[in-house]
mmCIF file of C-alpha atoms in Angstrom:
data_model
loop_
_atom_site.group_PDB
_atom_site.id
_atom_site.type_symbol
_atom_site.label_atom_id
_atom_site.label_comp_id
_atom_site.label_asym_id
_atom_site.label_seq_id
_atom_site.Cartn_x
_atom_site.Cartn_y
_atom_site.Cartn_z
ATOM 1 C CA MET A 41 85.629 -58.260 210.912
ATOM 2 C CA ILE A 42 86.528 -58.834 207.323
ATOM 3 C CA ASP A 43 85.208 -55.504 204.705
ATOM 4 C CA PHE A 44 85.708 -55.462 200.863
ATOM 5 C CA TYR A 45 85.907 -53.124 198.800
ATOM 6 C CA THR A 46 84.862 -54.094 194.720
ATOM 7 C CA ASN A 47 83.151 -53.635 191.154
ATOM 8 C CA PRO A 48 82.108 -56.957 189.462
ATOM 9 C CA LYS A 49 83.901 -55.453 186.380
ATOM 10 C CA SER A 50 87.149 -55.476 188.056
ATOM 11 C CA ARG A 51 90.254 -57.645 189.996
ATOM 12 C CA GLY A 52 87.786 -57.802 192.517
ATOM 13 C CA VAL A 53 86.507 -61.241 191.163
ATOM 14 C CA ILE A 54 90.068 -62.708 192.298
ATOM 15 C CA ALA A 55 89.835 -61.369 196.054
ATOM 16 C CA ARG A 56 85.850 -62.427 196.010
ATOM 17 C CA TRP A 57 87.179 -65.747 194.823
ATOM 18 C CA MET A 58 89.754 -65.884 198.197
ATOM 19 C CA LEU A 59 86.995 -64.556 199.791
ATOM 20 C CA GLU A 60 84.283 -67.139 199.013
ATOM 21 C CA GLU A 61 87.424 -70.264 199.154
ATOM 22 C CA ILE A 62 87.916 -69.330 202.699
ATOM 23 C CA GLY A 63 84.989 -69.274 204.010
ATOM 24 C CA ALA A 64 85.202 -66.327 206.671
ATOM 25 C CA PRO A 65 82.174 -63.627 206.251
ATOM 26 C CA TYR A 66 82.870 -60.001 205.475
ATOM 27 C CA THR A 67 81.282 -57.311 204.294
ATOM 28 C CA THR A 68 81.172 -55.865 200.293
ATOM 29 C CA HIS A 69 80.910 -52.091 199.205
ATOM 30 C CA LEU A 70 80.639 -51.852 196.056
ATOM 31 C CA LEU A 71 81.732 -49.230 194.323
ATOM 32 C CA ASP A 72 81.893 -46.823 191.206
ATOM 33 C CA TYR A 73 84.626 -45.950 188.966
ATOM 34 C CA GLN A 74 83.823 -42.136 188.876
ATOM 35 C CA THR A 75 82.182 -41.349 192.453
ATOM 36 C CA THR A 76 82.909 -43.985 195.325
ATOM 37 C CA MET A 77 85.905 -44.770 193.815
ATOM 38 C CA LYS A 78 87.450 -41.940 193.547
ATOM 39 C CA SER A 79 85.651 -40.645 197.007
ATOM 40 C CA PRO A 80 87.598 -39.283 200.125
ATOM 41 C CA GLU A 81 86.356 -41.876 201.901
ATOM 42 C CA TYR A 82 87.893 -44.313 200.525
ATOM 43 C CA LEU A 83 91.128 -42.326 198.812
ATOM 44 C CA ALA A 84 91.749 -42.528 202.291
ATOM 45 C CA ILE A 85 91.613 -46.531 202.017
ATOM 46 C CA ASN A 86 93.562 -46.669 199.092
ATOM 47 C CA PRO A 87 95.060 -44.066 197.533
ATOM 48 C CA MET A 88 94.873 -45.079 193.886
ATOM 49 C CA GLY A 89 91.296 -44.664 193.904
ATOM 50 C CA LYS A 90 91.244 -48.485 192.559
ATOM 51 C CA VAL A 91 90.100 -51.943 193.975
ATOM 52 C CA PRO A 92 89.954 -54.445 194.919
ATOM 53 C CA ALA A 93 90.693 -53.685 198.452
ATOM 54 C CA ILE A 94 89.613 -55.310 201.689
ATOM 55 C CA VAL A 95 90.021 -53.902 205.301
ATOM 56 C CA HIS A 96 90.442 -56.917 207.914
ATOM 57 C CA ASP A 97 90.794 -56.528 211.884
ATOM 58 C CA GLY A 98 91.743 -53.107 211.075
ATOM 59 C CA GLN A 99 94.751 -53.525 208.401
ATOM 60 C CA VAL A 100 93.808 -52.414 205.406
ATOM 61 C CA VAL A 101 95.729 -54.229 201.480
ATOM 62 C CA THR A 102 95.412 -53.601 198.365
ATOM 63 C CA GLU A 103 96.379 -55.087 195.443
ATOM 64 C CA ALA A 104 94.657 -58.495 194.295
ATOM 65 C CA ALA A 105 97.548 -60.785 194.807
ATOM 66 C CA ALA A 106 98.478 -59.383 198.430
ATOM 67 C CA ILE A 107 94.554 -60.071 199.659
ATOM 68 C CA CYS A 108 95.470 -63.908 198.432
ATOM 69 C CA ALA A 109 98.325 -63.877 200.244
ATOM 70 C CA HIS A 110 96.862 -62.056 203.480
ATOM 71 C CA LEU A 111 93.827 -64.104 203.551
ATOM 72 C CA ALA A 112 95.888 -67.149 203.431
ATOM 73 C CA ASP A 113 97.748 -66.366 206.109
ATOM 74 C CA ALA A 114 95.087 -65.100 208.423
ATOM 75 C CA PHE A 115 92.789 -68.394 207.593
ATOM 76 C CA PRO A 116 94.993 -70.976 207.869
ATOM 77 C CA GLU A 117 92.626 -72.942 208.474
ATOM 78 C CA ALA A 118 91.247 -73.097 205.070
ATOM 79 C CA GLY A 119 94.240 -75.113 203.688
ATOM 80 C CA LEU A 120 95.155 -72.407 201.269
ATOM 81 C CA GLY A 121 98.771 -71.785 201.598
ATOM 82 C CA PRO A 122 101.694 -74.045 202.597
ATOM 83 C CA PRO A 123 103.616 -73.871 206.172
ATOM 84 C CA PRO A 124 106.356 -70.899 206.351
ATOM 85 C CA GLU A 125 109.237 -73.702 205.352
ATOM 86 C CA GLN A 126 107.495 -75.112 202.055
ATOM 87 C CA ARG A 127 106.398 -71.187 200.511
ATOM 88 C CA GLY A 128 109.596 -70.369 198.416
ATOM 89 C CA ALA A 129 107.616 -72.004 195.075
ATOM 90 C CA TYR A 130 104.618 -69.886 196.292
ATOM 91 C CA TYR A 131 106.245 -67.038 196.749
ATOM 92 C CA ARG A 132 107.800 -67.583 193.609
ATOM 93 C CA TRP A 133 104.733 -67.905 191.545
ATOM 94 C CA LEU A 134 102.578 -65.655 193.395
ATOM 95 C CA PHE A 135 104.770 -63.064 192.776
ATOM 96 C CA PHE A 136 105.930 -64.490 188.733
ATOM 97 C CA GLY A 137 101.719 -63.777 188.483
ATOM 98 C CA ALA A 138 101.488 -60.157 189.731
ATOM 99 C CA GLY A 139 105.024 -58.736 188.091
ATOM 100 C CA PRO A 140 106.116 -60.251 184.411
ATOM 101 C CA PHE A 141 103.020 -62.275 183.978
ATOM 102 C CA GLU A 142 100.163 -59.364 184.914
ATOM 103 C CA ALA A 143 102.538 -57.011 183.227
ATOM 104 C CA ALA A 144 102.567 -58.859 180.037
ATOM 105 C CA ILE A 145 99.201 -59.698 179.053
ATOM 106 C CA SER A 146 98.395 -56.187 180.660
ATOM 107 C CA ASN A 147 101.060 -55.150 177.950
ATOM 108 C CA ALA A 148 99.489 -57.215 174.719
ATOM 109 C CA GLY A 149 95.943 -55.468 175.914
ATOM 110 C CA PHE A 150 96.881 -52.369 175.169
ATOM 111 C CA GLY A 151 99.014 -53.695 171.836
ATOM 112 C CA PHE A 152 101.753 -52.151 173.633
ATOM 113 C CA VAL A 153 105.262 -54.343 171.865
ATOM 114 C CA VAL A 154 108.691 -54.338 173.411
ATOM 115 C CA PRO A 155 111.346 -53.494 170.792
ATOM 116 C CA GLU A 156 113.194 -55.462 169.262
ATOM 117 C CA GLY A 157 116.510 -56.117 171.094
ATOM 118 C CA ARG A 158 114.873 -54.407 174.416
ATOM 119 C CA GLU A 159 114.078 -57.647 176.254
ATOM 120 C CA ARG A 160 116.253 -57.761 178.460
ATOM 121 C CA ALA A 161 115.151 -54.114 179.869
ATOM 122 C CA ILE A 162 111.391 -55.835 180.590
ATOM 123 C CA GLY A 163 111.025 -57.724 183.541
ATOM 124 C CA TYR A 164 108.529 -60.278 181.476
ATOM 125 C CA GLY A 165 110.577 -59.991 178.318
ATOM 126 C CA ARG A 166 108.606 -61.163 175.499
ATOM 127 C CA LEU A 167 104.932 -62.545 176.379
ATOM 128 C CA GLU A 168 105.467 -66.198 174.651
ATOM 129 C CA ASP A 169 108.260 -66.395 177.265
ATOM 130 C CA VAL A 170 106.046 -66.034 180.324
ATOM 131 C CA LEU A 171 103.539 -68.106 178.264
ATOM 132 C CA ASP A 172 106.331 -71.051 178.142
ATOM 133 C CA THR A 173 107.167 -70.840 181.326
ATOM 134 C CA LEU A 174 104.079 -71.183 182.718
ATOM 135 C CA GLU A 175 103.093 -74.125 180.681
ATOM 136 C CA ALA A 176 106.029 -75.857 181.442
ATOM 137 C CA HIS A 177 105.980 -75.563 184.956
ATOM 138 C CA LEU A 178 101.940 -77.054 184.652
ATOM 139 C CA ARG A 179 102.914 -79.746 182.095
ATOM 140 C CA ASP A 180 103.267 -82.543 184.809
ATOM 141 C CA ARG A 181 101.390 -80.921 187.520
ATOM 142 C CA ARG A 182 98.167 -80.454 188.631
ATOM 143 C CA TYR A 183 98.376 -77.084 190.418
ATOM 144 C CA PHE A 184 101.335 -74.346 190.819
ATOM 145 C CA LEU A 185 102.430 -76.372 193.778
ATOM 146 C CA GLY A 186 101.432 -79.896 192.582
ATOM 147 C CA GLU A 187 98.515 -81.599 193.623
ATOM 148 C CA LYS A 188 97.718 -79.041 196.378
ATOM 149 C CA PHE A 189 95.198 -75.976 195.169
ATOM 150 C CA THR A 190 96.534 -72.975 197.031
ATOM 151 C CA ALA A 191 96.191 -68.966 196.767
ATOM 152 C CA ALA A 192 98.702 -69.001 194.508
ATOM 153 C CA ASP A 193 96.436 -70.897 192.321
ATOM 154 C CA VAL A 194 93.803 -68.000 192.648
ATOM 155 C CA TYR A 195 95.688 -65.573 191.927
ATOM 156 C CA LEU A 196 97.260 -67.184 188.473
ATOM 157 C CA GLY A 197 94.260 -68.936 187.493
ATOM 158 C CA SER A 198 92.589 -65.674 187.445
ATOM 159 C CA GLN A 199 94.519 -63.864 185.274
ATOM 160 C CA ILE A 200 94.686 -66.985 182.971
ATOM 161 C CA GLY A 201 91.118 -67.062 182.518
ATOM 162 C CA PHE A 202 91.619 -63.169 181.940
ATOM 163 C CA GLY A 203 93.629 -64.141 179.184
ATOM 164 C CA ALA A 204 90.916 -66.686 177.685
ATOM 165 C CA GLU A 205 88.142 -65.055 178.510
ATOM 166 C CA PHE A 206 89.334 -61.561 176.070
ATOM 167 C CA GLY A 207 91.295 -63.013 174.342
ATOM 168 C CA LEU A 208 94.829 -61.398 175.844
ATOM 169 C CA PHE A 209 96.793 -64.124 174.586
ATOM 170 C CA LEU A 210 96.508 -67.523 172.199
ATOM 171 C CA MET A 211 95.974 -69.882 174.630
ATOM 172 C CA ARG A 212 98.182 -72.919 175.029
ATOM 173 C CA ALA A 213 96.487 -76.144 175.461
ATOM 174 C CA GLY A 214 98.444 -76.979 178.763
ATOM 175 C CA LEU A 215 96.693 -73.387 180.520
ATOM 176 C CA SER A 216 93.754 -74.412 178.710
ATOM 177 C CA ALA A 217 93.605 -77.668 180.634
ATOM 178 C CA TYR A 218 94.371 -76.164 183.716
ATOM 179 C CA TRP A 219 91.992 -73.683 184.110
ATOM 180 C CA GLU A 220 88.813 -76.355 182.521
ATOM 181 C CA ARG A 221 90.716 -78.365 186.302
ATOM 182 C CA ILE A 222 89.835 -75.012 188.051
ATOM 183 C CA LYS A 223 86.948 -72.946 186.837
ATOM 184 C CA ASP A 224 84.432 -74.290 188.400
ATOM 185 C CA ARG A 225 85.290 -73.988 191.973
ATOM 186 C CA PRO A 226 82.496 -74.044 194.358
ATOM 187 C CA ALA A 227 83.916 -70.763 194.822
ATOM 188 C CA ARG A 228 84.823 -69.302 192.175
ATOM 189 C CA VAL A 229 80.965 -69.858 191.178
ATOM 190 C CA ARG A 230 79.615 -68.667 194.351
ATOM 191 C CA GLY A 231 81.919 -65.297 193.871
ATOM 192 C CA MET A 232 81.108 -65.424 189.886
ATOM 193 C CA GLN A 233 77.299 -65.627 190.674
ATOM 194 C CA LEU A 234 77.477 -62.637 193.624
ATOM 195 C CA ASP A 235 79.190 -60.503 190.916
ATOM 196 C CA LYS A 236 76.651 -61.367 188.618
ATOM 197 C CA GLU A 237 73.460 -60.362 191.438
ATOM 198 C CA ALA A 238 75.534 -56.648 192.491
ATOM 199 C CA GLU A 239 75.839 -56.252 188.415
ATOM 200 C CA ASP A 240 72.422 -56.627 188.011
ATOM 201 C CA GLU A 241 71.148 -54.655 190.898
ATOM 202 C CA ASN A 242 73.452 -51.506 189.369
#
């Protein structure tokens, strides 16, 4: 059993996409930012009072990248994670997405600029360095691990899509081409439709 806690206007869309990719049944719990997300019942699941979160067979998993990795491991038949002996690059890019990439685009979205000469004091250095790294890696690859779509693409692809949608950074040609390759995956389309329906109901 999987219980999925989310809001249609949150990073829950990443977890929803991953849930649709694995194809396992799940129960959705829609939370409101000001009320149910801060309720004692939900804070017992995630003391941060944020979404997404899942409870899978009694295990609580928060943080979108962790949810993607957990579901890939828990449902290997979906083929969204490499075998353990081939996970070096997989972990590298998942954590690059959850660390330097998300921090860089979040700061850019709020207009925070690292003071000149202090780049080494922050994990991502400069936003341009992060984007250069992503674009260079994808230059000769269809997906982050080559020809195989994985949970890393769900997470990083979502972040690239957010950047395109909200203008968080100037989209590079290579990143735009990558986003075009993955944005219409059936699982993502289903997830977006489910979130739209949930938003319309509320």
